[in-house]
Amino acid sequence: MTRTIALLFALAASPVAAQHAGHGGHAGMQQAEPEKAPASGADTADGKATAKDNAGSSHSGMDHGAMNHGSMNHDAKNHGSMDHSSMSQGTMDHGTMDHSGIDHGRMNHGAVDHSRMTPQAADNVAPAPGAPGAGGAPSTGTVPTFEAPPPAAAGSGPARAADAIWGADAMRASRQQLKTENGGQRFFWSMADRAEYRARDGRAGYLWDLQGFYGGDIDKFFYKSEGEGSFGEKIERAEVQALWSHAIGPWFDLQTGLRQDFAPRDRTYAVIGVQGLAPYRFEVDTALFLSDTGDLTARAEAELDQRITQRLILQPRAEFNFAGQDVPELGIGAGLDRAELGLRLRYEIAREFAPYIGIEQEWRVGRSADFARAEGERPSATNFVAGVRLWF
């Protein structure tokens, strides 16, 4: 009995007994949570989740800054089996991460399959050459357009800065020469548009229609001459015009001057008219004539070159003469005095020389036809023509 009591006292004094001492008071104490291992969320090598369930773990309280990522052995992890699509990377704050310790040289980027990735739309990225939107397509977002205005300093210098270096006199002569060499030249040009023989009932006839000019692009001196007659008879009609021609647009000139008739009577006219190239390449020549006796007449001509080949050209032509009053001594009646319609086919042996053949019908109309009959002439005639068109 004595030995048993001594053994009980020895057990009460041992460390084991001290550890279990007071266990009856644990119900009133708050136990500290055991430190958990960092939740990697990574799967094992066989692709299955670890037995540890991290879904209920609260990572918000974890201090990643205290972790030593440099000592982590990423080579031992199988990143290829990771399912990135299930990660919510949009909520990650990359700004607080320290990427300086990452060794990209050890990563195998060549094994990444980019074809399975879905790129996000980026408004501030310029399209690649050849891609939709490249090559001058309208820009959207923040892509620079390169259409900004020139800087404010551009053009702020003197208008003629070269004068300060070379002198105003030297530069004035140079500017005049530059103006002359770039459109300010003067030319002489002359053309026989029609110089022809006319076969018709009765006596055969002839006709000339000449014009030319000397001057520049804007202002020039123009001359014109027309006439016709029958062989063996007096000239029926002959006139010469001297005109100042001024460009009133890219295609038309305003012409004014004098006209002198030599047949059938001498008579002088003041002239004003327009000559140029109308739409669809119709060559147009119109004029009003006021004689020294107060007679007012007008003339309108139009012709069109229709190229059959580069050298064979068909030219329809029309001419109409009008009068404001009767002029019996010239056989002119008020209204439409004369009408001519012609068709000529020419061949350009050279651009400057082109013989032609054709046909032309002319009519005297109204009171003019009466004057013609009174003179023993027929009011209409058909002319078969052969001539040459030349210019230099």
XYZ file of C-alpha atoms in Angstrom:
392
model
C 0.000 0.000 0.000
C 2.821 2.327 0.861
C 4.467 1.558 -2.503
C 1.218 2.355 -4.375
C 0.791 5.749 -2.796
C 4.394 6.669 -3.613
C 3.856 5.743 -7.279
C 0.802 8.063 -7.591
C 2.771 11.023 -6.215
C 5.541 10.375 -8.740
C 3.097 10.500 -11.694
C 1.516 13.755 -10.508
C 4.900 15.454 -10.556
C 5.797 14.364 -14.180
C 5.667 16.764 -17.310
C 2.840 14.773 -18.889
C 0.709 15.485 -15.932
C 1.674 19.122 -16.105
C 0.590 19.327 -19.816
C -2.850 17.955 -19.105
C -3.241 20.033 -16.047
C -6.064 22.520 -16.373
C -7.671 20.827 -19.496
C -10.962 21.243 -17.861
C -10.793 25.015 -18.507
C -10.350 24.847 -22.429
C -14.026 25.514 -23.074
C -13.645 29.113 -22.044
C -10.510 29.838 -24.159
C -10.287 31.084 -27.893
C -7.856 28.948 -29.747
C -5.602 30.521 -32.402
C -6.058 29.333 -36.061
C -3.248 27.149 -37.250
C -1.099 28.743 -39.988
C -2.249 27.490 -43.384
C 0.027 26.743 -46.309
C -0.189 29.190 -49.284
C -3.020 28.145 -51.510
C -1.488 27.397 -54.834
C -4.660 26.180 -56.432
C -2.387 24.209 -58.703
C -3.213 20.755 -59.780
C -1.002 17.826 -59.405
C 1.013 16.367 -62.200
C -1.809 14.015 -63.156
C -4.134 16.998 -63.697
C -6.327 16.250 -60.708
C -6.913 18.672 -57.921
C -5.134 18.081 -54.703
C -6.974 16.520 -51.834
C -6.852 19.830 -50.044
C -9.948 21.901 -50.692
C -8.892 25.544 -51.065
C -12.326 26.751 -52.214
C -13.192 27.802 -48.739
C -9.872 29.473 -48.084
C -9.792 33.227 -47.745
C -6.784 34.553 -49.739
C -7.635 38.147 -49.072
C -5.802 38.096 -45.812
C -2.655 36.546 -47.239
C 0.472 38.720 -47.434
C 2.040 37.797 -50.787
C 4.643 40.495 -50.306
C 6.231 38.424 -47.654
C 6.604 35.428 -49.932
C 9.918 34.650 -51.607
C 8.892 33.848 -55.151
C 12.542 33.741 -56.222
C 13.048 30.508 -54.440
C 10.060 28.838 -56.031
C 10.911 26.080 -58.514
C 8.577 26.793 -61.439
C 10.352 24.216 -63.589
C 8.831 21.466 -61.552
C 5.292 22.697 -62.273
C 3.273 21.600 -65.298
C 1.918 24.917 -66.580
C 0.657 23.269 -69.763
C -2.164 21.609 -67.924
C -3.338 24.828 -66.276
C -6.795 26.032 -67.323
C -6.323 29.812 -67.703
C -9.841 30.251 -69.076
C -11.312 29.706 -65.629
C -9.110 32.363 -64.048
C -10.485 35.843 -63.495
C -7.422 37.796 -64.574
C -9.400 40.995 -65.010
C -9.474 41.525 -61.255
C -5.723 41.070 -60.807
C -3.778 44.195 -59.831
C -0.604 43.881 -61.875
C 0.569 47.282 -60.733
C 1.576 45.951 -57.317
C 3.483 42.956 -58.655
C 7.288 42.886 -58.833
C 8.112 41.249 -62.166
C 11.787 42.139 -62.012
C 12.694 38.792 -60.518
C 11.100 36.739 -63.277
C 13.560 34.988 -65.570
C 11.795 34.997 -68.959
C 14.803 33.358 -70.579
C 13.910 30.072 -68.953
C 10.355 30.149 -70.233
C 9.404 28.193 -73.337
C 7.225 30.749 -75.153
C 7.537 28.794 -78.406
C 5.157 26.167 -77.086
C 2.351 28.690 -76.551
C -0.553 28.118 -78.998
C -1.690 31.677 -79.835
C -4.278 30.403 -82.348
C -6.512 29.386 -79.469
C -6.393 32.850 -77.914
C -9.136 35.462 -78.425
C -7.472 38.882 -78.635
C -9.301 41.741 -77.005
C -10.387 44.745 -79.081
C -7.952 47.631 -78.848
C -9.102 51.016 -80.072
C -5.698 52.610 -79.707
C -3.745 50.172 -81.851
C -3.058 51.099 -85.474
C -4.007 48.426 -88.040
C -1.212 46.479 -89.608
C -0.389 47.163 -93.268
C -2.883 45.349 -95.436
C -5.316 44.865 -92.601
C -8.819 46.356 -92.729
C -8.614 49.997 -91.824
C -5.018 50.374 -93.013
C -3.920 52.351 -96.019
C -5.571 55.655 -95.325
C -8.824 54.338 -93.847
C -10.546 56.725 -91.472
C -8.987 56.528 -88.055
C -10.914 55.914 -84.866
C -9.932 56.093 -81.263
C -6.583 57.621 -80.444
C -4.726 56.683 -83.665
C -2.978 59.836 -84.991
C -4.374 61.016 -88.361
C -1.426 63.181 -89.543
C -3.902 65.822 -90.743
C -2.907 68.414 -88.232
C -2.532 71.974 -89.578
C 0.965 73.347 -90.197
C 2.691 75.001 -87.281
C 1.906 78.633 -86.587
C 5.442 79.652 -87.581
C 4.959 78.344 -91.139
C 4.582 81.204 -93.595
C 5.345 83.842 -91.002
C 8.429 85.067 -92.854
C 8.515 87.836 -95.463
C 6.648 87.205 -98.727
C 9.792 87.709 -100.814
C 12.639 86.672 -98.557
C 15.037 86.273 -101.495
C 14.991 90.060 -102.004
C 16.942 90.458 -98.767
C 19.753 88.295 -100.150
C 19.917 89.002 -103.893
C 18.258 92.409 -104.083
C 14.807 93.384 -105.357
C 15.997 94.315 -108.856
C 17.697 90.975 -109.484
C 14.719 89.024 -108.158
C 12.214 91.079 -110.178
C 13.956 90.090 -113.412
C 14.173 86.461 -112.301
C 10.472 86.349 -111.449
C 9.542 87.803 -114.807
C 11.672 85.192 -116.571
C 10.084 82.435 -114.504
C 6.615 83.727 -115.394
C 7.515 83.828 -119.091
C 8.961 80.319 -119.122
C 5.921 78.851 -117.343
C 3.019 79.874 -119.552
C 3.839 83.465 -120.495
C 5.307 82.668 -123.912
C 3.914 84.255 -127.061
C 3.087 82.171 -130.137
C 2.161 82.696 -133.745
C -0.285 80.215 -135.230
C -2.093 80.244 -138.575
C -4.497 77.753 -140.134
C -6.421 77.278 -143.351
C -9.424 75.420 -141.961
C -11.035 75.201 -145.378
C -9.342 75.818 -148.722
C -11.473 73.931 -151.191
C -12.746 73.414 -154.678
C -16.525 73.181 -155.068
C -18.210 71.179 -157.816
C -21.890 72.011 -158.356
C -24.458 72.615 -161.047
C -23.344 75.449 -163.235
C -19.933 76.941 -162.702
C -17.615 75.314 -160.177
C -16.597 77.461 -157.247
C -14.004 77.957 -154.528
C -13.948 78.910 -150.868
C -11.370 79.919 -148.268
C -11.674 80.102 -144.473
C -8.500 81.220 -142.704
C -7.671 82.260 -139.167
C -4.673 82.681 -136.881
C -3.305 84.568 -133.912
C -0.230 85.989 -132.231
C -0.072 86.281 -128.449
C -0.084 84.477 -125.132
C -2.568 82.399 -123.188
C -4.707 85.324 -122.033
C -4.496 88.009 -124.691
C -3.758 87.650 -128.374
C -4.307 89.296 -131.728
C -6.651 87.251 -133.926
C -7.250 87.489 -137.654
C -9.910 85.768 -139.774
C -10.706 85.797 -143.448
C -13.504 84.138 -145.451
C -14.585 84.320 -149.073
C -16.129 82.383 -151.911
C -16.971 82.686 -155.551
C -17.315 80.900 -158.895
C -14.551 80.533 -161.424
C -14.861 83.096 -164.197
C -17.071 85.416 -162.165
C -16.619 88.186 -159.655
C -15.963 87.217 -156.051
C -19.305 86.748 -154.356
C -18.109 87.391 -150.802
C -14.775 88.382 -149.192
C -14.000 89.687 -145.718
C -11.140 90.136 -143.223
C -11.431 90.531 -139.449
C -8.862 91.967 -137.033
C -9.735 91.085 -133.418
C -8.401 91.392 -129.909
C -9.006 88.069 -128.166
C -9.116 87.779 -124.376
C -9.563 84.533 -122.454
C -12.715 84.579 -120.308
C -12.260 81.019 -119.076
C -10.275 77.874 -119.729
C -12.205 77.154 -122.926
C -13.512 80.429 -124.382
C -12.171 83.750 -125.626
C -14.055 87.011 -125.935
C -13.220 88.665 -129.257
C -13.837 92.215 -130.386
C -12.532 94.304 -133.274
C -13.295 95.244 -136.864
C -14.432 93.423 -139.987
C -13.842 94.765 -143.457
C -15.803 93.450 -146.448
C -14.428 93.770 -149.959
C -17.236 92.005 -151.823
C -19.925 92.297 -152.878
C -19.509 95.832 -151.459
C -16.982 97.576 -149.297
C -18.400 97.831 -145.815
C -16.966 98.049 -142.310
C -18.388 96.333 -139.224
C -17.739 96.437 -135.498
C -17.396 92.904 -134.162
C -17.954 91.259 -130.801
C -18.105 87.506 -130.321
C -17.100 84.379 -128.454
C -14.922 81.553 -129.739
C -13.897 78.384 -127.978
C -14.436 74.735 -127.230
C -17.894 73.771 -125.948
C -18.713 70.548 -124.030
C -18.314 67.334 -126.064
C -15.482 69.099 -127.976
C -17.663 71.199 -130.270
C -15.604 74.064 -131.718
C -17.840 77.123 -131.609
C -17.422 80.555 -133.191
C -20.153 83.195 -132.796
C -20.180 86.951 -133.552
C -22.379 90.027 -133.864
C -21.651 92.559 -136.627
C -22.762 96.193 -136.661
C -22.022 97.894 -139.988
C -21.108 101.528 -140.542
C -24.574 101.949 -142.088
C -26.325 100.561 -138.989
C -27.022 97.017 -140.247
C -26.982 94.375 -137.525
C -26.156 90.805 -138.506
C -24.934 87.698 -136.694
C -23.130 84.444 -137.472
C -22.824 81.136 -135.580
C -20.564 78.240 -136.587
C -19.977 74.845 -134.964
C -17.932 71.831 -136.008
C -16.879 68.565 -134.396
C -13.948 66.280 -135.164
C -14.971 62.611 -134.982
C -11.883 60.410 -135.140
C -12.400 57.175 -137.070
C -8.719 56.328 -136.714
C -5.775 58.326 -135.430
C -5.464 59.979 -138.873
C -8.899 59.598 -140.516
C -11.356 62.177 -139.209
C -15.003 62.872 -140.038
C -16.059 66.468 -139.461
C -19.721 67.574 -139.459
C -20.128 71.327 -139.683
C -23.014 73.827 -139.457
C -23.209 77.572 -140.067
C -26.132 79.975 -139.690
C -26.320 83.669 -140.628
C -28.967 86.026 -139.271
C -29.961 89.644 -139.964
C -31.869 92.166 -137.917
C -33.284 93.870 -140.971
C -33.425 93.666 -144.734
C -30.291 94.793 -146.557
C -31.426 94.706 -150.218
C -28.129 95.925 -151.727
C -26.413 92.851 -150.196
C -29.291 90.453 -150.904
C -29.861 89.883 -147.147
C -33.342 89.424 -145.693
C -34.401 89.870 -142.067
C -34.316 86.755 -139.914
C -32.438 83.624 -140.949
C -30.438 84.670 -143.983
C -28.316 81.620 -144.873
C -27.830 78.066 -143.552
C -25.073 75.608 -144.409
C -24.660 71.961 -143.351
C -21.560 70.068 -144.380
C -19.751 66.795 -143.849
C -16.028 66.438 -144.564
C -13.729 63.434 -144.335
C -10.039 64.256 -144.013
C -6.873 62.248 -143.732
C -3.977 63.707 -141.763
C -0.835 62.861 -143.738
C 0.798 64.940 -141.059
C -0.955 66.740 -138.258
C -0.276 69.991 -140.083
C -1.440 68.820 -143.510
C -4.718 66.995 -144.177
C -6.541 66.772 -147.543
C -10.271 66.133 -147.413
C -13.383 65.470 -149.452
C -16.993 66.154 -148.529
C -20.401 67.498 -149.327
C -22.157 70.661 -148.267
C -25.708 71.871 -148.674
C -26.560 75.577 -148.460
C -29.875 77.395 -148.437
C -30.967 81.010 -148.727
C -34.041 81.402 -146.530
C -37.042 83.781 -146.386
C -36.504 87.235 -147.853
C -32.928 86.293 -148.751
C -34.283 83.548 -151.048
C -36.507 86.123 -152.719
C -33.511 88.388 -153.300
C -31.567 85.474 -154.809
C -34.381 84.573 -157.201
C -34.630 88.233 -158.216
C -30.933 88.118 -159.169
C -31.456 84.981 -161.242
C -29.784 82.683 -158.693
C -31.092 79.504 -157.118
C -31.750 79.811 -153.381
C -30.121 76.425 -152.602
C -27.108 74.545 -153.870
C -25.305 71.265 -153.250
C -21.498 71.421 -153.289
C -19.171 68.424 -153.616
C -15.950 69.657 -152.118
C -12.284 68.680 -152.134
C -9.695 70.675 -150.272
C -6.910 70.765 -147.763
C -6.653 71.710 -144.113
C -3.235 72.942 -143.028
C -1.686 74.912 -140.199
C 1.682 76.024 -138.912
